PDB file of C-alpha atoms and ligand atoms in Angstrom:
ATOM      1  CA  UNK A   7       0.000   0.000   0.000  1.00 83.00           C
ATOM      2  CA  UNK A   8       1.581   3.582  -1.112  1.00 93.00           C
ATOM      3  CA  UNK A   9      -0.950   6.048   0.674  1.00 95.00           C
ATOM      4  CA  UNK A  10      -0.823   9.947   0.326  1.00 97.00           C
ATOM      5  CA  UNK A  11      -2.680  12.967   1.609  1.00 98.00           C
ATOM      6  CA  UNK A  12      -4.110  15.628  -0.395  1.00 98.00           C
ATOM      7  CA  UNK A  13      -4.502  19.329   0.573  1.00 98.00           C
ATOM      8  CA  UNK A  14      -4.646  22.164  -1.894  1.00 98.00           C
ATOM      9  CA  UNK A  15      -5.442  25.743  -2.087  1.00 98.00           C
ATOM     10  CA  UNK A  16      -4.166  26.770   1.319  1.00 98.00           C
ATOM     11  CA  UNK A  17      -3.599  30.210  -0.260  1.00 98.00           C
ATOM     12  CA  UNK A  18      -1.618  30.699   2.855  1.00 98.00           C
ATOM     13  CA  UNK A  19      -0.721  34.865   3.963  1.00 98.00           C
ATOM     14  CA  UNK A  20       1.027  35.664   6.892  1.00 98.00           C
ATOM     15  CA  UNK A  21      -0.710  37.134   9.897  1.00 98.00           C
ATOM     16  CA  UNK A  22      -2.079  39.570  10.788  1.00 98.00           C
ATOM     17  CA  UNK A  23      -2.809  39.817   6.661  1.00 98.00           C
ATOM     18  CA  UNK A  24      -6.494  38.669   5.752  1.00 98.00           C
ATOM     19  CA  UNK A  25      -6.736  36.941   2.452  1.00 97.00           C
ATOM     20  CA  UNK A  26      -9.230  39.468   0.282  1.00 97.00           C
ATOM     21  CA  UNK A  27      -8.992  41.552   3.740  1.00 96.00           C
ATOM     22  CA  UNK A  28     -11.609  38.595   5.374  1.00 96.00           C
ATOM     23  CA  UNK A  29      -9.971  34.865   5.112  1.00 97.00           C
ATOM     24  CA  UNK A  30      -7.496  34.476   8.148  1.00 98.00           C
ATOM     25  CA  UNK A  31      -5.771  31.070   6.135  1.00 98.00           C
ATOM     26  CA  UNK A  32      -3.335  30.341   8.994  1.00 98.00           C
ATOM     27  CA  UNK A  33      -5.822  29.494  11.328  1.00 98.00           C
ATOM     28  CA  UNK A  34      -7.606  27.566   8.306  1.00 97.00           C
ATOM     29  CA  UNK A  35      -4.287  25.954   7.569  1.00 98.00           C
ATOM     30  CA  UNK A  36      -3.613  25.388  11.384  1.00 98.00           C
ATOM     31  CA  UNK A  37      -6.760  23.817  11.610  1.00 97.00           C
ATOM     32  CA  UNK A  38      -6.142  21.666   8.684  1.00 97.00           C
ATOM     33  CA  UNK A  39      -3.541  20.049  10.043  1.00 98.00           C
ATOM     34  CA  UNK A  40      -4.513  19.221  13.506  1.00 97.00           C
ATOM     35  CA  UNK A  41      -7.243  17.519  11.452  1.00 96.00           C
ATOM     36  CA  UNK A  42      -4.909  15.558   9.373  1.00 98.00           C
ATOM     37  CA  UNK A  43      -2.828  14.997  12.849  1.00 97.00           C
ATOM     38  CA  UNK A  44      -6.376  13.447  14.601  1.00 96.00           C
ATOM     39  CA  UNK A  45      -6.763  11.389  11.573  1.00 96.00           C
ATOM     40  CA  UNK A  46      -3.275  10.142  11.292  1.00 97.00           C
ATOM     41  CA  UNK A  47      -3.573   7.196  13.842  1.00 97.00           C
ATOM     42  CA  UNK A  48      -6.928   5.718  11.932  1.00 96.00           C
ATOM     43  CA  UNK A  49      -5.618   6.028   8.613  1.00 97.00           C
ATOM     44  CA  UNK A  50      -1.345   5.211   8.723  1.00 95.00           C
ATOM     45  CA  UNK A  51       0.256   4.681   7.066  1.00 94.00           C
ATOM     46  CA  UNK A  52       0.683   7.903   4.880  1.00 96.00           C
ATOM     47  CA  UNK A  53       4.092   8.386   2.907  1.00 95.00           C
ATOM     48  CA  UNK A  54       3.578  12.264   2.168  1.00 96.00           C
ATOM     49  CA  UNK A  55       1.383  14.996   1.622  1.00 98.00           C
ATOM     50  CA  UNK A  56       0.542  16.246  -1.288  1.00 98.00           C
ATOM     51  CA  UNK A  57      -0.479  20.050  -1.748  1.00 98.00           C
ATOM     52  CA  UNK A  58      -2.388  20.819  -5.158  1.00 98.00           C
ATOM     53  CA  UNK A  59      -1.031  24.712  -5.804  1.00 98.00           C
ATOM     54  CA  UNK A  60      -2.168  28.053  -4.391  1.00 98.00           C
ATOM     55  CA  UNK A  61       0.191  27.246  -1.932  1.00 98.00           C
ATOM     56  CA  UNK A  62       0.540  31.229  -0.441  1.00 98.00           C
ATOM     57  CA  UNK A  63      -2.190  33.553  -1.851  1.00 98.00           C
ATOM     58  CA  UNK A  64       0.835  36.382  -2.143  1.00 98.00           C
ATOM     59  CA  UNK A  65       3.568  34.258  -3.312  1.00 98.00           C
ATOM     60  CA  UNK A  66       6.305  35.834  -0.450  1.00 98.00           C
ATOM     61  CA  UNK A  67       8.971  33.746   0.794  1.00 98.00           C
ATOM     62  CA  UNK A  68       7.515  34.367   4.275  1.00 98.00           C
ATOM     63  CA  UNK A  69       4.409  32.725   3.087  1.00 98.00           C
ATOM     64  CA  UNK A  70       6.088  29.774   2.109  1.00 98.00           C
ATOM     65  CA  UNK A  71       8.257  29.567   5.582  1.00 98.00           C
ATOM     66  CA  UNK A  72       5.637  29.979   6.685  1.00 98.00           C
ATOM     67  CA  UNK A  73       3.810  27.037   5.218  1.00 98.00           C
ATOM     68  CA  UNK A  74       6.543  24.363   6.005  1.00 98.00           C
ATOM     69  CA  UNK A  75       6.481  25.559   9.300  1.00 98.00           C
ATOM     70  CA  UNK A  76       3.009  24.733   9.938  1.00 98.00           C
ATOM     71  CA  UNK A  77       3.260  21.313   8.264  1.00 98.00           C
ATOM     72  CA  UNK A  78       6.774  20.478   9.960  1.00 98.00           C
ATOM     73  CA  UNK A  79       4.968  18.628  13.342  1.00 98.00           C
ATOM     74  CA  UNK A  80       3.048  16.270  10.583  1.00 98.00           C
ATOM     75  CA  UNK A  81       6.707  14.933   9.848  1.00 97.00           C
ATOM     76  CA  UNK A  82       5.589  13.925   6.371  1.00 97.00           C
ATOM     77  CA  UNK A  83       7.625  14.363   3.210  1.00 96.00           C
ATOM     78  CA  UNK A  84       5.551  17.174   1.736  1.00 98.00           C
ATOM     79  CA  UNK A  85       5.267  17.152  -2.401  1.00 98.00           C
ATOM     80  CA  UNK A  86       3.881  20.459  -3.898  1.00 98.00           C
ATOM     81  CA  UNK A  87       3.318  22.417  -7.364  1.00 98.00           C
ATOM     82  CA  UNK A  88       2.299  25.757  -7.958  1.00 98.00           C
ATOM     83  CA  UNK A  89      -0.863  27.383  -8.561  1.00 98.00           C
ATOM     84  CA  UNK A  90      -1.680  30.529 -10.519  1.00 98.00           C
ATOM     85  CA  UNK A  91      -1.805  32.694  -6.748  1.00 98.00           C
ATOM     86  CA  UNK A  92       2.443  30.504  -6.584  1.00 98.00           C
ATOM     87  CA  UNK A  93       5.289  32.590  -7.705  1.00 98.00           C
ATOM     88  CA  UNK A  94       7.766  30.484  -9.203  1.00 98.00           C
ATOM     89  CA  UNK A  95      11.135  31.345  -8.233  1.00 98.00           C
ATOM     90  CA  UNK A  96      10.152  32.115  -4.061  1.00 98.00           C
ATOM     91  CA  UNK A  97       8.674  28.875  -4.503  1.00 98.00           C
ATOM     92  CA  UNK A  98      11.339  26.991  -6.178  1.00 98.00           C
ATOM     93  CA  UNK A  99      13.969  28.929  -3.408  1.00 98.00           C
ATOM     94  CA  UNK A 100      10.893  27.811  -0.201  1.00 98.00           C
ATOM     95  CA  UNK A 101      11.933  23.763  -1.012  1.00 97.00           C
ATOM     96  CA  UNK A 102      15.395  23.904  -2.358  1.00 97.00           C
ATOM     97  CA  UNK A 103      16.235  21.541   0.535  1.00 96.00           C
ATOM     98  CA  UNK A 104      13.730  18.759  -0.264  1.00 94.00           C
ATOM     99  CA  UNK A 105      15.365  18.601  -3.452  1.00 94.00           C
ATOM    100  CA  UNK A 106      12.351  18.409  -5.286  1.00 96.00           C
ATOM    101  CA  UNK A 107      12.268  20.175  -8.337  1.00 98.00           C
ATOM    102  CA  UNK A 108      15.014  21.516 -10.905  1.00 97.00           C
ATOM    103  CA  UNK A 109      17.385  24.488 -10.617  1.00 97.00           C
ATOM    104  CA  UNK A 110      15.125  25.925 -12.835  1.00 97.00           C
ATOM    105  CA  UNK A 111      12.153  25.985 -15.422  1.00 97.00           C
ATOM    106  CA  UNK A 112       9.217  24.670 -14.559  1.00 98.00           C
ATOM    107  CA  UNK A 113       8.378  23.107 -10.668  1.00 98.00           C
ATOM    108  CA  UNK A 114       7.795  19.702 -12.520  1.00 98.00           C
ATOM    109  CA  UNK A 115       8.391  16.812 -10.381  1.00 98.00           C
ATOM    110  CA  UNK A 116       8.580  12.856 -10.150  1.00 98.00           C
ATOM    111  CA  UNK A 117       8.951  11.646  -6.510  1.00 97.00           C
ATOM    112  CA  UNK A 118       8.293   7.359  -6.458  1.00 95.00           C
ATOM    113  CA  UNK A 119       7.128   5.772  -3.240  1.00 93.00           C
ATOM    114  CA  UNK A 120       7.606   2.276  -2.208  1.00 86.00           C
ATOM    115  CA  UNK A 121       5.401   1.022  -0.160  1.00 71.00           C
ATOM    116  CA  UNK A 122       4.659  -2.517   1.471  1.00 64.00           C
ATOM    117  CA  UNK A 123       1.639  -3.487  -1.039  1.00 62.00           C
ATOM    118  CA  UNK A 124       2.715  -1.617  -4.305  1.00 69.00           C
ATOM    119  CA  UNK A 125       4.654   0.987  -5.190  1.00 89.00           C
ATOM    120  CA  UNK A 126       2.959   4.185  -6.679  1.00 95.00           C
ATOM    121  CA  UNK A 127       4.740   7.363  -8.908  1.00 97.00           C
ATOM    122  CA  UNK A 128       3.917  11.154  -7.830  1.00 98.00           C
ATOM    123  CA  UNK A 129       4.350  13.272 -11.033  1.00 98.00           C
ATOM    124  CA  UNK A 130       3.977  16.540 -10.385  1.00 98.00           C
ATOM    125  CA  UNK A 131       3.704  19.464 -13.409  1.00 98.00           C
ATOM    126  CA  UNK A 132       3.626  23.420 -12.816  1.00 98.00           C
ATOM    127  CA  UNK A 133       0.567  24.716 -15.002  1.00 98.00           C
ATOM    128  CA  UNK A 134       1.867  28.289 -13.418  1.00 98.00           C
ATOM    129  CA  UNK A 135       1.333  31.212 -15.922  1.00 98.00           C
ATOM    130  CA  UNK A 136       3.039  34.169 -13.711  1.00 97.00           C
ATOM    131  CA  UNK A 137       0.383  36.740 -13.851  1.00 96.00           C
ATOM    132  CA  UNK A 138      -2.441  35.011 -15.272  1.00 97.00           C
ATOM    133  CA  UNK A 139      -5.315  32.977 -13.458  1.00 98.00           C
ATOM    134  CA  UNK A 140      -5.697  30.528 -15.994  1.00 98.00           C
ATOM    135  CA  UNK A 141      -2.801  27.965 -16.924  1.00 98.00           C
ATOM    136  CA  UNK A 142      -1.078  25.639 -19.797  1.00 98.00           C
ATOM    137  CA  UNK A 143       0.756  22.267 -20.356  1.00 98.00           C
ATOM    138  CA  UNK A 144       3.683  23.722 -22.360  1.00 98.00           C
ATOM    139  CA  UNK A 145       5.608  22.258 -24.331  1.00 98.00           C
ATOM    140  CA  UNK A 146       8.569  21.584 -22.327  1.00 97.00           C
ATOM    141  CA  UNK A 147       6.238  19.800 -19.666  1.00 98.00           C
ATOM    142  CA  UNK A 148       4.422  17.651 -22.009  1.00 98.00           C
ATOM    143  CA  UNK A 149       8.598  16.360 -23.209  1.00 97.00           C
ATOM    144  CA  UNK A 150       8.981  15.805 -19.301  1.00 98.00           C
ATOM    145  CA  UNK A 151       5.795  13.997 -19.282  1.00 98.00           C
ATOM    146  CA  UNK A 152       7.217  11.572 -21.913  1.00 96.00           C
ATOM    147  CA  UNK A 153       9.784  10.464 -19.772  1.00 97.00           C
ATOM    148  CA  UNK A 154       7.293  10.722 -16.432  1.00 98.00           C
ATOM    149  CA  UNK A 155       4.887   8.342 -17.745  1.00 98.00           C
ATOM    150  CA  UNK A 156       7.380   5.935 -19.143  1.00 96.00           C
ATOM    151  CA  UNK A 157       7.059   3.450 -16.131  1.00 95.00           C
ATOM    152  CA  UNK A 158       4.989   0.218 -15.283  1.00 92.00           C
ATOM    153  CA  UNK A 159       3.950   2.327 -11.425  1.00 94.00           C
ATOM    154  CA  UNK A 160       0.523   3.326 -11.502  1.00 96.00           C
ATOM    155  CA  UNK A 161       0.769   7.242 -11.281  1.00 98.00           C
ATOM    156  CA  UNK A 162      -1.209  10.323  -9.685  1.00 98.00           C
ATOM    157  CA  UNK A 163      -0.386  12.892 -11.845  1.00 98.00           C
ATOM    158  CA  UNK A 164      -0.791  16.230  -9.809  1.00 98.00           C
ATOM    159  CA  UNK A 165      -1.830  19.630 -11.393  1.00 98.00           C
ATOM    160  CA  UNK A 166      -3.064  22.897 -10.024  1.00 98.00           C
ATOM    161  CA  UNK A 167      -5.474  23.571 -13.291  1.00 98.00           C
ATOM    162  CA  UNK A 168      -8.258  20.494 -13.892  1.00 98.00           C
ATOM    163  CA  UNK A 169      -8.072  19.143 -17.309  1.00 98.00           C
ATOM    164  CA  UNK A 170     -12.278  19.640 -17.455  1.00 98.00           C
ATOM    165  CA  UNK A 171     -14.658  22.603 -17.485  1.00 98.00           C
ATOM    166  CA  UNK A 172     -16.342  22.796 -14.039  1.00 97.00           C
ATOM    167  CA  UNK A 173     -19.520  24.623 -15.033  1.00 97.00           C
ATOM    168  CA  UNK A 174     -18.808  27.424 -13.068  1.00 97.00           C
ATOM    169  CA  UNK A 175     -18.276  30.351 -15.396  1.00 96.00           C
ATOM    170  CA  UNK A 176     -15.462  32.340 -13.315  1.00 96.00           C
ATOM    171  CA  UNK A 177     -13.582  29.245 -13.017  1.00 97.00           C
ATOM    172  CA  UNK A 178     -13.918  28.088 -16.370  1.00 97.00           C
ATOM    173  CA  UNK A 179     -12.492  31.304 -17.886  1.00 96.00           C
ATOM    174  CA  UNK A 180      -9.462  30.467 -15.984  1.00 97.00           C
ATOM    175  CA  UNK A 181      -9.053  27.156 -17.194  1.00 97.00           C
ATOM    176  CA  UNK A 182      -6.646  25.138 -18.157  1.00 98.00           C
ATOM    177  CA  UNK A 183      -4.797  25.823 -22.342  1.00 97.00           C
ATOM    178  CA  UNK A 184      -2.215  22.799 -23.469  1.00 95.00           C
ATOM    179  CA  UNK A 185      -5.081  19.746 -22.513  1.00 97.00           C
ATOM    180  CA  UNK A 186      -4.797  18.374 -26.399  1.00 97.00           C
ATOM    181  CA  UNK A 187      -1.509  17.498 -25.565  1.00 97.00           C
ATOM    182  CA  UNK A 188      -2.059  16.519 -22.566  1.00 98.00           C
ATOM    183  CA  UNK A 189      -4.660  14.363 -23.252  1.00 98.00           C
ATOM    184  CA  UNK A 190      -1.953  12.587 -26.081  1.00 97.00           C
ATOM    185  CA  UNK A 191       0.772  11.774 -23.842  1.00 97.00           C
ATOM    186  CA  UNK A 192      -1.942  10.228 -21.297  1.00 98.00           C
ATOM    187  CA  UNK A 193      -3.449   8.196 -24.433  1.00 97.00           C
ATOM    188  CA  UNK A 194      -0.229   7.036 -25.020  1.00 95.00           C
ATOM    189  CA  UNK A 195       1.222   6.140 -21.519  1.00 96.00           C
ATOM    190  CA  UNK A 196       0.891   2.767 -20.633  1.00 94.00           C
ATOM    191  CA  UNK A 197       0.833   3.024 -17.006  1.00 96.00           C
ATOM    192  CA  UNK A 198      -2.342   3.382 -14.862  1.00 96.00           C
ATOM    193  CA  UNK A 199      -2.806   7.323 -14.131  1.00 98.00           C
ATOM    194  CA  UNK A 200      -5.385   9.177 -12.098  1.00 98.00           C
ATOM    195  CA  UNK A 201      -5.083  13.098 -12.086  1.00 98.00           C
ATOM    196  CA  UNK A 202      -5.291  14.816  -8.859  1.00 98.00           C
ATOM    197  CA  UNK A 203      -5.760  18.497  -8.747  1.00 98.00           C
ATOM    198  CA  UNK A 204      -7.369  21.838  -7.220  1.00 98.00           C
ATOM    199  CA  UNK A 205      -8.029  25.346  -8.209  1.00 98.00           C
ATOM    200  CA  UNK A 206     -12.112  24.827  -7.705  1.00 98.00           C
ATOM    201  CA  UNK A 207     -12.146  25.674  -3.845  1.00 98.00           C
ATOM    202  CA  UNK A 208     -14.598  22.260  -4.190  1.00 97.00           C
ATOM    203  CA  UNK A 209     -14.917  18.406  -4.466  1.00 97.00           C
ATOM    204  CA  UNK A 210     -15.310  17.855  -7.698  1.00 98.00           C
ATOM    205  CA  UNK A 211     -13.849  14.378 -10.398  1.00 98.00           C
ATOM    206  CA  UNK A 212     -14.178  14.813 -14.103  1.00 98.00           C
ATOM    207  CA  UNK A 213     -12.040  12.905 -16.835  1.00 98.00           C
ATOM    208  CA  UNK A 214      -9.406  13.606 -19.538  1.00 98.00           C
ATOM    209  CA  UNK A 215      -9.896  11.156 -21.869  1.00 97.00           C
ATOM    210  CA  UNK A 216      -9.748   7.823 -20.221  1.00 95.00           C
ATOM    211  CA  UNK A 217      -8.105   9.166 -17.108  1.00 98.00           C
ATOM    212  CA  UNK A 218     -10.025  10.465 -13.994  1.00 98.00           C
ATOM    213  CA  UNK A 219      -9.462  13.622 -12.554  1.00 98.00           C
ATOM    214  CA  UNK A 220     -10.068  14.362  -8.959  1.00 98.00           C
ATOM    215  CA  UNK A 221     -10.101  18.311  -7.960  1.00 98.00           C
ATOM    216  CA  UNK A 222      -9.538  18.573  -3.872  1.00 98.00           C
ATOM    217  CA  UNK A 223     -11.942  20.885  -1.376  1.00 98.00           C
ATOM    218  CA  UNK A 224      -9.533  24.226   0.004  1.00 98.00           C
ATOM    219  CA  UNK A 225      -9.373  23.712   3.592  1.00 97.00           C
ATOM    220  CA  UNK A 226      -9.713  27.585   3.638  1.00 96.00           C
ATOM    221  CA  UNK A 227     -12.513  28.847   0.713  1.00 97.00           C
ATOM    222  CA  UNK A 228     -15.081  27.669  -1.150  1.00 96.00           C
ATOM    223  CA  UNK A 229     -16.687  28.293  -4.649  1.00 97.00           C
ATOM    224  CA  UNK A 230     -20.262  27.602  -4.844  1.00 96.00           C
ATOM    225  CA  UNK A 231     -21.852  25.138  -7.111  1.00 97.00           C
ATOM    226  CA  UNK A 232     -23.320  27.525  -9.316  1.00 97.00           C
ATOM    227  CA  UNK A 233     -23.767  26.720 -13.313  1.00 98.00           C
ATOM    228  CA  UNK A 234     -26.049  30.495 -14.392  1.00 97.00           C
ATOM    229  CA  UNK A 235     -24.069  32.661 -16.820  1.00 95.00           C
ATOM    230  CA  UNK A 236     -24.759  35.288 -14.218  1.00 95.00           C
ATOM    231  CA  UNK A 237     -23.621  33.779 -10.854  1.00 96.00           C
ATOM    232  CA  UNK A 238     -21.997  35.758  -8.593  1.00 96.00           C
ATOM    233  CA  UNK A 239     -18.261  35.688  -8.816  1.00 97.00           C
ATOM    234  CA  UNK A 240     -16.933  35.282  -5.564  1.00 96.00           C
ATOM    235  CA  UNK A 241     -15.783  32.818  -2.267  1.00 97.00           C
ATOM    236  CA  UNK A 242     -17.730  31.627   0.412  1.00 96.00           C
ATOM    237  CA  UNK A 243     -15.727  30.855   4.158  1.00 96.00           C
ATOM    238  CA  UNK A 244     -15.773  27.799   5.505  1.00 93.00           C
ATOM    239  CA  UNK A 245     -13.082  24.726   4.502  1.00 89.00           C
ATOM    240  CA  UNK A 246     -13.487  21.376   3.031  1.00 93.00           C
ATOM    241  CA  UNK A 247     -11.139  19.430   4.333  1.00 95.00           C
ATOM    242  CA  UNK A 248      -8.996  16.718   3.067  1.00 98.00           C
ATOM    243  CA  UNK A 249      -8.161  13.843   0.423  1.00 98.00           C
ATOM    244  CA  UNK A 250      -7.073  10.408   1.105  1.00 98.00           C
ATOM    245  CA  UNK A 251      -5.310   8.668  -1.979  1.00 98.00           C
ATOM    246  CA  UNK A 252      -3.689   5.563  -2.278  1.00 95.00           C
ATOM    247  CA  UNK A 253      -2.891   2.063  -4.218  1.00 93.00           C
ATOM    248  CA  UNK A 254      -2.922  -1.274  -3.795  1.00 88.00           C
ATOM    249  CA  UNK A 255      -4.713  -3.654  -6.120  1.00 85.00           C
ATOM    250  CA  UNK A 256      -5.599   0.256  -7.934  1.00 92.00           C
ATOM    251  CA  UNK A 257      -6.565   3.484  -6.945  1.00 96.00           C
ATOM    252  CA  UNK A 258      -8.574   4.694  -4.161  1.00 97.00           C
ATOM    253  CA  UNK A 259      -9.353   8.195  -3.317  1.00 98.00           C
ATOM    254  CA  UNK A 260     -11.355   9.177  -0.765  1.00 98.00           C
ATOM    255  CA  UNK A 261     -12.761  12.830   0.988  1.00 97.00           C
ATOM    256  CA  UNK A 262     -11.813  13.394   4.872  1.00 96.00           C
ATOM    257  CA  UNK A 263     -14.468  16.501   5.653  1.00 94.00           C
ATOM    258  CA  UNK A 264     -13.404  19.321   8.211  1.00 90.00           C
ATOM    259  CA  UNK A 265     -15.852  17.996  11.046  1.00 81.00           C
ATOM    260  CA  UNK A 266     -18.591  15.765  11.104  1.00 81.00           C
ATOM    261  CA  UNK A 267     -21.297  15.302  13.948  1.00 88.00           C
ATOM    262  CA  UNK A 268     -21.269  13.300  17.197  1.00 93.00           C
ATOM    263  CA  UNK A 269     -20.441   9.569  17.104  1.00 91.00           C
ATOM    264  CA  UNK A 270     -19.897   7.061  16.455  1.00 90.00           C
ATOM    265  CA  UNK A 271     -23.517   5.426  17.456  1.00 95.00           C
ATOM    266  CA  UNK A 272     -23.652   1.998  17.113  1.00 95.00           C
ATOM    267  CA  UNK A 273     -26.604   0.643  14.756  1.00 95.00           C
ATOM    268  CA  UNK A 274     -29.659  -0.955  16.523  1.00 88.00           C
ATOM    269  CA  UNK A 275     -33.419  -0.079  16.287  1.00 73.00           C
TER     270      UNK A 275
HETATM  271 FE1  FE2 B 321      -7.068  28.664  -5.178  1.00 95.09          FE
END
């Protein structure tokens, strides 16, 4: 079993600084982990974490110390790519000693995990477009996707931007340019992949092709399920917790929610 959590869209800012001058995301963040740390004995073992982009909401590298500070008592290896709030460089500097992506270009990554029932490939691309909300495969990611996908390891191929149209207009027009390609190199890998991403501030899976795509709740925001042409564009408070992924005899993902109600009761009339 290869297990890893999913968190994305932290958006993270450092206090006293209010995201939008109303979202305090390090106490959303805080909370988020002391619900991953509750959860930890019921559902070990994990082999990382796994955050989905819109990492900071500023891109500082204060934001990002920030960040690893807050995650540091998890003691998990923590895999991340950037989202379109990410700066590059600040981010590329923030994890230089995790030795997880290249000296430079894009914060592509491959990180394999090996764990007692199967071992699983993280493939991480950077969909960042510095100063744009919407983002692209480009060209030099889809090459490093050629030799990413060229294993027998089932992969979870992480990605800010989904590969799908959401329905939700705002979202949509900050979408995701490069799928075609995408959609090739996934048509011709041979190994088992299942896309994991954010950017939707909500649960949502779609598909590229034959692949699944799985889009992760923030634990800090949330976009509201809202298809009219005319829906207002704007966040909501209130987090959505976590994702549970992992492989064994194949993929299984499932949704750990911020709180739930008492229990448990046992069942009887
Ligand atoms: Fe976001």
């Amino acid at each position: 079993m290869a297990r890893i959590l999913h968190v994305t869209d932290t958006h993270l800012v450092v206090p006293p600084a209010l995201v939008c001058g109303r979202l305090d995301t390090a106490a959303c963040l805080e909370a988020c982990v002391a619900s991953i740390a509750a959860a930890l004995p019921r559902i070990a073992p994990v082999d990382a974490i796994l955050i989905t982009g819109d990492l900071t909401d500023d891109g500082t590298p204060q934001s990002y110390r920030l960040l690893r500070e807050t995650l540091a008592p998890l003691r998990l290896p923590l895999l991340a790519i950037p989202g379109n709030h990410d700066l590059r460089e600040p981010m590329r500097a923030a994890f230089a000693d995790a030795g997880l992506f290249p000296t430079q270009g894009r914060l592509n990554f491959v990180r394999d995990i090996c764990g007692t029932g199967g071992d699983l490939r993280i493939v991480g691309i950077d969909t960042l477009v510095e100063g744009s909300g919407g983002g692209v495969v480009d060209a030099a990611t889809l090459d490093f996707l050629d030799e990413a996908l060229a294993t027998t390891r089932p992969v979870l191929l992480a990605m800010h931007h989904p590969p799908f149209t959401s329905g939700i207009v705002f979202m949509d027009s900050i979408g995701l340019a490069g799928v075609e390609g995408l959609r090739d190199r996934l048509e011709r890998a041979a190994c088992q992949v299942r896309i994991l991403c954010g950017h939707l501030h909500v649960a949502a899976t779609g598909s590229l092709g034959r692949v699944p795509a799985i889009v992760g709740p923030s634990p800090c925001s949330a976009f509201d399920v809202d298809f009219r042409p005319d829906a207002p564009v704007g966040f909501f408070t209130g987090g959505g917790g976590f994702m549970v992924h992992d492989w064994s005899d194949g993929f299984r993902s499932l949704l750990v929610p911020p709180a739930i109600g008492a229990g448990p009761f046992p069942f009887r009339d």
